[in-house]
mmCIF file of C-alpha atoms and ligand atoms in Angstrom:
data_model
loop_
_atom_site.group_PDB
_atom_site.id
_atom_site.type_symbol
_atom_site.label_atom_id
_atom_site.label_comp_id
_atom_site.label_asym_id
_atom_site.label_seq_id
_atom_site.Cartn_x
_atom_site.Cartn_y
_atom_site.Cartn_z
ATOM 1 C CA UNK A 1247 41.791 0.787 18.590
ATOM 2 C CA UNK A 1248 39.610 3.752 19.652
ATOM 3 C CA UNK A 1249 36.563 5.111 18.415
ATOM 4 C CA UNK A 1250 35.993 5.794 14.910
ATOM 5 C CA UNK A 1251 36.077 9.421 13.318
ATOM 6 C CA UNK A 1252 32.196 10.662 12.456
ATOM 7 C CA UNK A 1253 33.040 10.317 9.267
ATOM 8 C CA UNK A 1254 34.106 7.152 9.295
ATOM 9 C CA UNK A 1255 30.783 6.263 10.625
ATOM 10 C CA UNK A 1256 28.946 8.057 7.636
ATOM 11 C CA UNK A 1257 30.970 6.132 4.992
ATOM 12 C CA UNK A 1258 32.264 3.099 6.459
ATOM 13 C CA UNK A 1259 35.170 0.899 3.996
ATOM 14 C CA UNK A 1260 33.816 -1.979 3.089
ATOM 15 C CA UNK A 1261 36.306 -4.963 4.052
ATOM 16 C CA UNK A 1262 36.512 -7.596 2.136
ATOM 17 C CA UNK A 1263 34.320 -10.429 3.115
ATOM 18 C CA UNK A 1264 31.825 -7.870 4.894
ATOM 19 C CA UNK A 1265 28.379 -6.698 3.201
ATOM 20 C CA UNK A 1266 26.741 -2.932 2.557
ATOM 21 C CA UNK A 1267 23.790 -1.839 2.749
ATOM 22 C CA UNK A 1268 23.457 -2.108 -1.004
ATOM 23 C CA UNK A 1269 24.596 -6.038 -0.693
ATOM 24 C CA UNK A 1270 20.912 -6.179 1.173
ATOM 25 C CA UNK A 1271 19.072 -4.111 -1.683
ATOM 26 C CA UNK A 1272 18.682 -1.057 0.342
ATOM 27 C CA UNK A 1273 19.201 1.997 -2.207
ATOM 28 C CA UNK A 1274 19.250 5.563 -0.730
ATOM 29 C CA UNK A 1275 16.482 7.724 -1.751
ATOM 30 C CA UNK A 1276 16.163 11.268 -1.789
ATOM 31 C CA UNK A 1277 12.780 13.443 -1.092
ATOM 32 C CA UNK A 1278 11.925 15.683 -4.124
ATOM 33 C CA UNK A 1279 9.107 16.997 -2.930
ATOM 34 C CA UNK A 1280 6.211 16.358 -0.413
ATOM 35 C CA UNK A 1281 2.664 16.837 -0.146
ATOM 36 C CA UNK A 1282 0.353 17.412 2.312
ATOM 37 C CA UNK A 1283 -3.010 14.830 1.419
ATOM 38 C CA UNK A 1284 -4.880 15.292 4.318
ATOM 39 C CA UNK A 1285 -4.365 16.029 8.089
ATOM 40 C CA UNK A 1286 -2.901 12.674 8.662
ATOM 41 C CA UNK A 1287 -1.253 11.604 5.010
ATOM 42 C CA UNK A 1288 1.489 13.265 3.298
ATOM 43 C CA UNK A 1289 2.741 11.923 0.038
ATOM 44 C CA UNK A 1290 7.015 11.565 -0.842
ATOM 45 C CA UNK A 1291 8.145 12.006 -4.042
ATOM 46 C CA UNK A 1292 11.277 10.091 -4.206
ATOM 47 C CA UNK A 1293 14.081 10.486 -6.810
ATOM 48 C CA UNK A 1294 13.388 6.308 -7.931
ATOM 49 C CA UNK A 1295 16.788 4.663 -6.914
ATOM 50 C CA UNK A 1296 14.733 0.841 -7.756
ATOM 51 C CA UNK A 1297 16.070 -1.351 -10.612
ATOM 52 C CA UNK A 1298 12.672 -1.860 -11.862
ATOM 53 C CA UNK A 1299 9.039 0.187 -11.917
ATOM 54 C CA UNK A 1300 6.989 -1.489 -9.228
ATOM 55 C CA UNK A 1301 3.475 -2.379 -10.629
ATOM 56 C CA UNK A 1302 0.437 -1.323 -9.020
ATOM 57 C CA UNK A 1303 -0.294 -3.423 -5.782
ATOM 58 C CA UNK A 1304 3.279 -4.007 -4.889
ATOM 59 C CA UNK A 1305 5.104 -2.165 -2.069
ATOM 60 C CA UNK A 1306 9.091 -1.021 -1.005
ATOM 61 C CA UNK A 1307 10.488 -1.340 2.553
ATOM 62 C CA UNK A 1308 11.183 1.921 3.963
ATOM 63 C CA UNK A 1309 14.279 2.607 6.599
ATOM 64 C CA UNK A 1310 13.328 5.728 7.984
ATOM 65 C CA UNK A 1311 16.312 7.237 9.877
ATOM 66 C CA UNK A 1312 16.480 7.269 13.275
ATOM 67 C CA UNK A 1313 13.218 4.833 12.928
ATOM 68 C CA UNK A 1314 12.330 0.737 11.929
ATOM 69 C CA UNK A 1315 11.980 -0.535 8.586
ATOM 70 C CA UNK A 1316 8.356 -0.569 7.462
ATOM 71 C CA UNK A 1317 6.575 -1.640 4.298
ATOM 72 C CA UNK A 1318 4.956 0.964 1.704
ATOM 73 C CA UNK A 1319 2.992 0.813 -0.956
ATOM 74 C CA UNK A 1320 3.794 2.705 -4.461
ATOM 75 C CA UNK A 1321 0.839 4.952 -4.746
ATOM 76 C CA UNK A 1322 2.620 6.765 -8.159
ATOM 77 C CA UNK A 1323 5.384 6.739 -10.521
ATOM 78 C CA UNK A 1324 5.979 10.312 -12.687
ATOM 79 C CA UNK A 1325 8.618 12.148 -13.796
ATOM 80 C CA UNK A 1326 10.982 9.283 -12.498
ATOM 81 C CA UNK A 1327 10.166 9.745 -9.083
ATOM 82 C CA UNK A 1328 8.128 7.215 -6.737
ATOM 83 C CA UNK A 1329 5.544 8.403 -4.568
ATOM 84 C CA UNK A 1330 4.325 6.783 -1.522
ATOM 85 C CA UNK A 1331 1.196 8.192 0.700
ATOM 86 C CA UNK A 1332 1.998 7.778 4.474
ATOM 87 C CA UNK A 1333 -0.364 8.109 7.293
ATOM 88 C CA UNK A 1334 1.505 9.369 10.391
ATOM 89 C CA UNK A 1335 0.209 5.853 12.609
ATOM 90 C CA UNK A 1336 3.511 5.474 14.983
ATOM 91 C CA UNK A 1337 6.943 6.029 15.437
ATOM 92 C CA UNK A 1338 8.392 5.455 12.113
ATOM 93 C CA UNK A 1339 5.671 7.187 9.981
ATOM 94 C CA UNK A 1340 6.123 10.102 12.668
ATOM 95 C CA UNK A 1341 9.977 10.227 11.547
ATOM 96 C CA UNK A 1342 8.824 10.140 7.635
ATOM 97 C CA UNK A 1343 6.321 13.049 8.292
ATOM 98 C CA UNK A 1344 9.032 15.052 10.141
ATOM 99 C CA UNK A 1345 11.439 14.941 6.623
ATOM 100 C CA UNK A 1346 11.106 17.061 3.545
ATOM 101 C CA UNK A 1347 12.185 17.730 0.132
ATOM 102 C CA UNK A 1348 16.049 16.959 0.201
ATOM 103 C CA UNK A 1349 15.699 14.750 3.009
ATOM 104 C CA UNK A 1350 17.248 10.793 2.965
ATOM 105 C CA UNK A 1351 15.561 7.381 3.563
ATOM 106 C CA UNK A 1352 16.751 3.968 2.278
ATOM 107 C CA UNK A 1353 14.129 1.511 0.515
ATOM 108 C CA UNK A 1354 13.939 -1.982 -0.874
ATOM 109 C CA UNK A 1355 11.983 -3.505 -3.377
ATOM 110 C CA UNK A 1356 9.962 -3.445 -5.372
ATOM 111 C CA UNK A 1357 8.196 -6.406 -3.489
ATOM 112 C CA UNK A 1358 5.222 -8.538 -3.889
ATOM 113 C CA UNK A 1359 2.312 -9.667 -6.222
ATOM 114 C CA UNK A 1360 0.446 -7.113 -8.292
ATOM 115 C CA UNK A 1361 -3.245 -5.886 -9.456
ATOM 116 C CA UNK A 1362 -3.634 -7.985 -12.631
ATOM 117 C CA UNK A 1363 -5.203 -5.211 -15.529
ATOM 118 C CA UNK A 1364 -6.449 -6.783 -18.503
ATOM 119 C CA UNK A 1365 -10.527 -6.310 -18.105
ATOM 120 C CA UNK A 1366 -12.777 -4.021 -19.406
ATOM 121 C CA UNK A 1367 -14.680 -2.605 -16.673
ATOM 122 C CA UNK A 1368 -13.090 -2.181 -12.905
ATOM 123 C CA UNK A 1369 -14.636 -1.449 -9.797
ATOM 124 C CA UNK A 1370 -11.968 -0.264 -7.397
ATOM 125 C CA UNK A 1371 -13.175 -0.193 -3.776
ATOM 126 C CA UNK A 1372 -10.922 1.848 -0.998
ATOM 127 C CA UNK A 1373 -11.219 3.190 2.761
ATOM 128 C CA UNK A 1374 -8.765 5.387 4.148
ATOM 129 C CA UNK A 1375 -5.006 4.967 3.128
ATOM 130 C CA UNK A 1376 -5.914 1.765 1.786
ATOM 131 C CA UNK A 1377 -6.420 3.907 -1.702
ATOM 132 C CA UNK A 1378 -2.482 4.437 -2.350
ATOM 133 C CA UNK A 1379 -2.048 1.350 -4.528
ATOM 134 C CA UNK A 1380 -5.728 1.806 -5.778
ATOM 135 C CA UNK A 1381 -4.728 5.310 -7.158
ATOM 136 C CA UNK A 1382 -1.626 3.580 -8.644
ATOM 137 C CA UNK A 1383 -3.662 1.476 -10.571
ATOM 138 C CA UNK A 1384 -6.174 3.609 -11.839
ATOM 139 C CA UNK A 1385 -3.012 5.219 -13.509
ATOM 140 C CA UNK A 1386 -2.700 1.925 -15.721
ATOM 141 C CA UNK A 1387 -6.274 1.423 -16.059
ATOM 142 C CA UNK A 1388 -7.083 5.192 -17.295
ATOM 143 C CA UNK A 1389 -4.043 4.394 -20.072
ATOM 144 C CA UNK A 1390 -6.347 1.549 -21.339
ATOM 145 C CA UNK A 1391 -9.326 3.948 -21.875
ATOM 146 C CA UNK A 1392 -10.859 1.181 -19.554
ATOM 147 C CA UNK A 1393 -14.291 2.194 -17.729
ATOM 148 C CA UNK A 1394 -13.671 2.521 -13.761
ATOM 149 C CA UNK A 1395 -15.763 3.275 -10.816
ATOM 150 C CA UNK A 1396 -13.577 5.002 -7.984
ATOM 151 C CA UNK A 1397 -15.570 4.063 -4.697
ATOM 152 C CA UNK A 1398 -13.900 5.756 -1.734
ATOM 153 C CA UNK A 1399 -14.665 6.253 2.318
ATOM 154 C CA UNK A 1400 -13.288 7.744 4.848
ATOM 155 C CA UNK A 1401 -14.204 8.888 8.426
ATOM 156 C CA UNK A 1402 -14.679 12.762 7.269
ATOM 157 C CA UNK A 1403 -14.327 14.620 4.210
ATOM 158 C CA UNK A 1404 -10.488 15.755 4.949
ATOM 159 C CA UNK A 1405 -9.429 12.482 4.610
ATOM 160 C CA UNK A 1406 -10.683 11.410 1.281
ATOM 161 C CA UNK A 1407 -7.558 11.037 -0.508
ATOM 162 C CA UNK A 1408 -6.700 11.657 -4.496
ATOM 163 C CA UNK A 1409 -10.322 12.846 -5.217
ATOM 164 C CA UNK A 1410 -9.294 15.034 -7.945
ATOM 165 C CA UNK A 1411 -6.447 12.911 -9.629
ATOM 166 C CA UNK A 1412 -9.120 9.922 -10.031
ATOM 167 C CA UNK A 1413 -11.325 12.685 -11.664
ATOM 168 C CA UNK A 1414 -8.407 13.615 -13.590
ATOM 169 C CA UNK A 1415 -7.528 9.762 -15.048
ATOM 170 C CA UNK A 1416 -11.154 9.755 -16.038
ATOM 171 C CA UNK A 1417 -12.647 7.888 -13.049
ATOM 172 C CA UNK A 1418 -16.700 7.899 -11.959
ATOM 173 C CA UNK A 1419 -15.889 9.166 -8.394
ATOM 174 C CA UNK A 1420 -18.469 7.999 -5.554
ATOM 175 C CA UNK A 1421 -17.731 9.380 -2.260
ATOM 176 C CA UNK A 1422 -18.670 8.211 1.230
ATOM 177 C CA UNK A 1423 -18.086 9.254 4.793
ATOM 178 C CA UNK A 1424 -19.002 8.075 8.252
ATOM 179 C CA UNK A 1425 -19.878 11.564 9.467
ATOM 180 C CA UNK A 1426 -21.792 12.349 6.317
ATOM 181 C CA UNK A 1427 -19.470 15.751 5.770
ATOM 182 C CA UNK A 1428 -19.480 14.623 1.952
ATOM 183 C CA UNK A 1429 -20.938 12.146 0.019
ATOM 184 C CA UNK A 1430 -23.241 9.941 1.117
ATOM 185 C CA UNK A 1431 -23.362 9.076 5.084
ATOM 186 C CA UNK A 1432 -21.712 5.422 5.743
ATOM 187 C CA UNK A 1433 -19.443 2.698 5.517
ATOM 188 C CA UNK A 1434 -18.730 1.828 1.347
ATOM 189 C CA UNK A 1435 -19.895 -1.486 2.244
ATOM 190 C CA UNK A 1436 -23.258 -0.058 2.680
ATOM 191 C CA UNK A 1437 -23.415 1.118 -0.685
ATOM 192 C CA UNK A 1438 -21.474 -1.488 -2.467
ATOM 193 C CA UNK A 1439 -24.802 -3.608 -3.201
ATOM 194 C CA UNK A 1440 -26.445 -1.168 -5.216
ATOM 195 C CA UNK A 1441 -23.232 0.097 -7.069
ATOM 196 C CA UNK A 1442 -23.155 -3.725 -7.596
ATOM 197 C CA UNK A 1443 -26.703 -3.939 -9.240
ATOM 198 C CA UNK A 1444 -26.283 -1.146 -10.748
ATOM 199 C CA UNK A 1445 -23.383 -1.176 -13.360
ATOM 200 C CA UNK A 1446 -21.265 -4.221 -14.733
ATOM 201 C CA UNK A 1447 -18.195 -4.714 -13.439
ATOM 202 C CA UNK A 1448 -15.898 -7.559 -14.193
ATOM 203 C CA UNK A 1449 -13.334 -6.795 -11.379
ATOM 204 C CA UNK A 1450 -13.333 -5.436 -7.732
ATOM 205 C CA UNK A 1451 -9.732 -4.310 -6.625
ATOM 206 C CA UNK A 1452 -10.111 -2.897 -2.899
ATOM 207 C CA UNK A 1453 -7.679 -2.408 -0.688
ATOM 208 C CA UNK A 1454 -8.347 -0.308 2.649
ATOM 209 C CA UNK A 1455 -9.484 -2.033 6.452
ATOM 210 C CA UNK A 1456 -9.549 -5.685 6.579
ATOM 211 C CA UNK A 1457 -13.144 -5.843 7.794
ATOM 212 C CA UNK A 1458 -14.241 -3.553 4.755
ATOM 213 C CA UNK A 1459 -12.040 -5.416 2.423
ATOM 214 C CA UNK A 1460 -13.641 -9.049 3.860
ATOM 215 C CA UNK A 1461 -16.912 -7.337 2.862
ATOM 216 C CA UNK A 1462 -16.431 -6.559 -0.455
ATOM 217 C CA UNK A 1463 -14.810 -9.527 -1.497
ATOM 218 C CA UNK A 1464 -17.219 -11.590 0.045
ATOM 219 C CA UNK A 1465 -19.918 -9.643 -1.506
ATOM 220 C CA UNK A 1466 -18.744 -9.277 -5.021
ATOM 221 C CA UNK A 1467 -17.891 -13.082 -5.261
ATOM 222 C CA UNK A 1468 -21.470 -13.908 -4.371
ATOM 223 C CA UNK A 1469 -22.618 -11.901 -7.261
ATOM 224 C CA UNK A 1470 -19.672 -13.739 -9.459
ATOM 225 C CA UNK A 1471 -17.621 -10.940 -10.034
ATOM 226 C CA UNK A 1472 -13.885 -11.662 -9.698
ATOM 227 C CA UNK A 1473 -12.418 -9.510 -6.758
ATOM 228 C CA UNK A 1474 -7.646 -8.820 -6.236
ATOM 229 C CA UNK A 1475 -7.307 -7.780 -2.339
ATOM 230 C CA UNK A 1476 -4.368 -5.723 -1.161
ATOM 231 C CA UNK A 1477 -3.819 -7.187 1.780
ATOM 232 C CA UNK A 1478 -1.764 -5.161 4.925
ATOM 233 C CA UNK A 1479 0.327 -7.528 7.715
ATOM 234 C CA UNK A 1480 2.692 -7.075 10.231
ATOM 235 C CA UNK A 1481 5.679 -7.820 8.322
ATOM 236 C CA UNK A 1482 9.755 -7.592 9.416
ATOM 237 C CA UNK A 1483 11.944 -9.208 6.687
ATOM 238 C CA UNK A 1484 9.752 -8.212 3.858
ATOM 239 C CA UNK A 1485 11.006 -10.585 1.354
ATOM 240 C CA UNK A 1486 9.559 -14.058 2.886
ATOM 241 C CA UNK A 1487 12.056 -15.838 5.697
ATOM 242 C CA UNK A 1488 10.459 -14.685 9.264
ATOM 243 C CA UNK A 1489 7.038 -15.428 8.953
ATOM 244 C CA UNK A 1490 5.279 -12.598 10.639
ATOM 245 C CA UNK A 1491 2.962 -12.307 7.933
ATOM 246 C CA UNK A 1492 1.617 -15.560 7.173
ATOM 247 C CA UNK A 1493 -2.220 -16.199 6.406
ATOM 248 C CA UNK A 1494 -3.709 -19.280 8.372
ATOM 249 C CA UNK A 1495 -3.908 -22.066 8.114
ATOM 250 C CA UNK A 1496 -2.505 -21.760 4.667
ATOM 251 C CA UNK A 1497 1.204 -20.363 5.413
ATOM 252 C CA UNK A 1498 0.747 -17.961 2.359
ATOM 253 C CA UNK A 1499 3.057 -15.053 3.391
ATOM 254 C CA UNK A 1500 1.410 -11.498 2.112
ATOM 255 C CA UNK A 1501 5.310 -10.006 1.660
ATOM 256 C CA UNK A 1502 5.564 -12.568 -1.058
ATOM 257 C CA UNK A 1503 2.759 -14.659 -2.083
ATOM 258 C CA UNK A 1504 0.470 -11.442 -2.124
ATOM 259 C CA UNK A 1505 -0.162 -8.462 -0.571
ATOM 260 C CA UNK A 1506 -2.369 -8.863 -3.584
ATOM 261 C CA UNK A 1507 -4.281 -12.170 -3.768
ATOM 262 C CA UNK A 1508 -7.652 -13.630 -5.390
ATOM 263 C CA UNK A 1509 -10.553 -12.982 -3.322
ATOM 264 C CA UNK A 1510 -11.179 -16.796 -3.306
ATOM 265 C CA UNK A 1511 -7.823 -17.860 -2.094
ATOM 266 C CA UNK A 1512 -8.773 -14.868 0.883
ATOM 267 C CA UNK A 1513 -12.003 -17.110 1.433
ATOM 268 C CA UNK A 1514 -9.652 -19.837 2.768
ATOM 269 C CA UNK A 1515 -7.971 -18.171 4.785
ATOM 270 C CA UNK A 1516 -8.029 -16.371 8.747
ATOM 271 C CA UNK A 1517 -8.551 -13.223 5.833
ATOM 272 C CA UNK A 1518 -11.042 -10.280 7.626
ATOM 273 C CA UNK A 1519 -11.122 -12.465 11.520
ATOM 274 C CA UNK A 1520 -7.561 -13.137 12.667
ATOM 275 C CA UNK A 1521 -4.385 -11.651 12.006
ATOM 276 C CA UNK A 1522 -0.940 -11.565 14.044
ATOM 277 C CA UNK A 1523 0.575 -9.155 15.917
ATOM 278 C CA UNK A 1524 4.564 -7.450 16.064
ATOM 279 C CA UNK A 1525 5.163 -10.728 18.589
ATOM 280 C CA UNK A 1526 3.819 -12.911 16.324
ATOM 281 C CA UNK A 1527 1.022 -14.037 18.422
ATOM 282 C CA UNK A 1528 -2.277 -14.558 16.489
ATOM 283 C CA UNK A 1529 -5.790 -11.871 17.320
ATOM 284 C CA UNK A 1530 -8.711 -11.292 16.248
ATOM 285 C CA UNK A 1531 -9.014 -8.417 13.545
HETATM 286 C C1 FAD B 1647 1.987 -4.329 2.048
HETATM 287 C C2 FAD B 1647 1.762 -3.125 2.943
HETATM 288 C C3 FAD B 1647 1.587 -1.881 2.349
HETATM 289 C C4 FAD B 1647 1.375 -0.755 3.163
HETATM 290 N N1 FAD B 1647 1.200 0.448 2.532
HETATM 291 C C5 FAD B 1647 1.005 1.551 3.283
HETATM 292 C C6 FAD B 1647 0.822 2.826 2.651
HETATM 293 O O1 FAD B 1647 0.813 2.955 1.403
HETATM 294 N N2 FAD B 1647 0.649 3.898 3.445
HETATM 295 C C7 FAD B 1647 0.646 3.803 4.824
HETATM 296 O O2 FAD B 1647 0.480 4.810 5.489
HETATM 297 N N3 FAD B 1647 0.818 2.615 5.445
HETATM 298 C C8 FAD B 1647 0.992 1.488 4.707
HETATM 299 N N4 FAD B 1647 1.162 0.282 5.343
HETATM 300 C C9 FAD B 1647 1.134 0.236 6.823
HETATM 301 C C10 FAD B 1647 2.452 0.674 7.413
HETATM 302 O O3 FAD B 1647 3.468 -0.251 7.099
HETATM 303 C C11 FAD B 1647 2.303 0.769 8.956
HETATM 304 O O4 FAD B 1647 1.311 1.729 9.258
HETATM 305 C C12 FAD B 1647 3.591 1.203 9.555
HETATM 306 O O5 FAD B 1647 4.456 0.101 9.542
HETATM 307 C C13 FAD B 1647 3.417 1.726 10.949
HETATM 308 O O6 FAD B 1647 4.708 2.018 11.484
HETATM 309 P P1 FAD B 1647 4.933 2.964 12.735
HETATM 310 O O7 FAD B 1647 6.266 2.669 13.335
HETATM 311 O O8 FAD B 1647 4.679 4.373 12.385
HETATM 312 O O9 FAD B 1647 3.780 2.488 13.711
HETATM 313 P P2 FAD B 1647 3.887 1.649 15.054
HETATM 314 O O10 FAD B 1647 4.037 2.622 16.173
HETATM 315 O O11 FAD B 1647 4.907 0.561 14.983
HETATM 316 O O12 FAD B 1647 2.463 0.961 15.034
HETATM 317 C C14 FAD B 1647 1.264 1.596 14.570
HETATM 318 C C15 FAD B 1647 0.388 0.516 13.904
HETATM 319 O O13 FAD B 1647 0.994 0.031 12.678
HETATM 320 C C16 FAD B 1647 1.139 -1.387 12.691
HETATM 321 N N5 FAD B 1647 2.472 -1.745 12.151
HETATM 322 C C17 FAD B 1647 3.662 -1.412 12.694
HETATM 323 N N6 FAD B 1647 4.698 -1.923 11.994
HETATM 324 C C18 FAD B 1647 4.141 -2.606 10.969
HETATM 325 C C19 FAD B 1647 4.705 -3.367 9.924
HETATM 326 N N7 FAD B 1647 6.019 -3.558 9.786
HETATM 327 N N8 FAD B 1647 3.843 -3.942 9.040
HETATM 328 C C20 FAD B 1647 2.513 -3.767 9.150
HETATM 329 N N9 FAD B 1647 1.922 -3.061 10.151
HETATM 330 C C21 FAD B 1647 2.714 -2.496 11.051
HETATM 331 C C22 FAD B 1647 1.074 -1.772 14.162
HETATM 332 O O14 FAD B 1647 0.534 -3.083 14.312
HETATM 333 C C23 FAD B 1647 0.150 -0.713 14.754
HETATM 334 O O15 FAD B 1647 -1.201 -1.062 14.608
HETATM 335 C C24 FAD B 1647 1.358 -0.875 4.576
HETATM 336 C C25 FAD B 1647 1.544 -2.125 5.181
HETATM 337 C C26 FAD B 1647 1.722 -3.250 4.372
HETATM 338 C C27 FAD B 1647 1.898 -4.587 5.012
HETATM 339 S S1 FES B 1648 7.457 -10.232 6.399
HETATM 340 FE FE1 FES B 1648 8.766 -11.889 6.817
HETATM 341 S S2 FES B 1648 7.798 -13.583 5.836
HETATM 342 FE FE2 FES B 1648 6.601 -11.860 5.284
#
């Protein structure tokens, strides 16, 4: 039997007793449009090929073309498209970047634990990327007429992400950057205590660098205010069977037990010190 035709390859039969790609819960998605956030993070809007809405917190697995399969969170839902925020880090978010509107990729999900919204006053705390499910969330929260506190860092002022769409959803926006270029001059941890003294808040969502998230939860627990991480792992199956993202020494996996998790459960765990890498071998954070 020789080769098959190329288009063979493109749409293969299915045999019976074989599975597709849509067996596995991969559903194609097409690019409507994309945005450029910042130097480094470009947002998809993808026609939403998913069963169900994802909630905020929860994430998809992305198959990039030509690249590995690599978990996303859901930074919007409008119009009936999805849109995810993607900092170009390596070889797969290099291949996203490179596509635009009409391009392809195939996702999964939507996986994973969610932001639970039912207080009255939130205080959502995020560095870098780490605001794409935060953003998602304030989407929900501005619906309840809820107050909110948007507290966001980055390393310069070109990478402070969704700015004006907080301001937009009603949001008190604080800004902070490490080289001072807007905002105040810092880390958001260093401002956290006062922000803390200073209003009433009956729930910290973060989600951003583990060291900054350790902090906050850390600190808003020992002022007794309830804190929901968004945790980020190395993860491969996404959907709990390999193991590559499991907390120690608790075996909760963050692909399915979180990425969003109680700050206390966090407490007992490697959270903000240890995590593992792509070979599964465990190092420090
Ligand atoms: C629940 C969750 C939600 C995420 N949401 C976002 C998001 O909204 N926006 C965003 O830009 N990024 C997000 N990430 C991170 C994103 O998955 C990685 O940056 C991406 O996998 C890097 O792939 P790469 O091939 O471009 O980089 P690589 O060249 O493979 O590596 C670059 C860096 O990314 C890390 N990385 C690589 N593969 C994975 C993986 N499968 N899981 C976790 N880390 C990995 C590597 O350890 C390395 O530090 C999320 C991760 C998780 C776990
Ligand atoms: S990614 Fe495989 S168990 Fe979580």
């Amino acid at each position: 039997m020789g080769l098959p035709e190329k288009h063979d390859l493109q749409k293969p039969e299915k045999v019976e007793g074989t599975f597709s790609y849509e067996d596995f819960g991969f559903r194609s998605a097409r690019i409507k449009k994309s945005v450029n956030e910042s130097p480094t993070v470009k947002s998809f809007y993808l026609e939403n090929p998913l069963r169900k809405d994802p909630l905020p917190g929860q994430f998809v697995m992305v198959w990039v073309p030509g690249g590995e399969e690599i978990p996303i969170s859901i930074s919007g839902v409008e119009d009936d498209a999805l849109r995810i925020s993607v900092a170009n880090k390596g070889k797969t978010t290099a291949k996203l970047h490179a596509l635009e509107k009409g391009g392809t990729v195939m996702i999964r999900g939507p996986f994973g634990t969610h932001f639970h919204l039912n207080e009255s006053s939130y205080l959502l705390v995020g560095g870098g990327y780490g605001v794409a499910p935060l953003i998602y969330a304030a989407s929900f929260i501005s619906k309840s007429g809820t107050e909110c506190t948007y507290l966001v860092g980055a390393k310069t002022a070109s990478e402070l992400l969704f700015l004006e769409e907080a301001r937009r959803l009603g949001m008190d926006v604080r800004i902070i950057t490490e080289d001072g270029s807007a905002g105040r001059k810092g880390m958001v941890t260093d401002v956290l205590d006062k922000l803390l003294e200073e209003k009433r808040f009956d729930l910290v969502l973060t989600c951003g660098p583990e060291r900054m998230m350790y902090e906050v939860v850390r600190k808003a627990l020992g002022r007794g205010i309830r804190v929901q991480a968004s945790l980020e792992r190395y993860m491969k199956c996404g959907f709990g069977i390999c193991g590559s993202c499991v907390l120690d020494p608790t075996g909760l996996r963050v692909c399915t037990d979180g990425p969003v998790f109680d700050g206390e459960v966090l407490l007992s765990t490697d959270f903000g010190r240890k995590k593992r890498d792509a070979s599964g071998s465990v190092v420090e954070i």
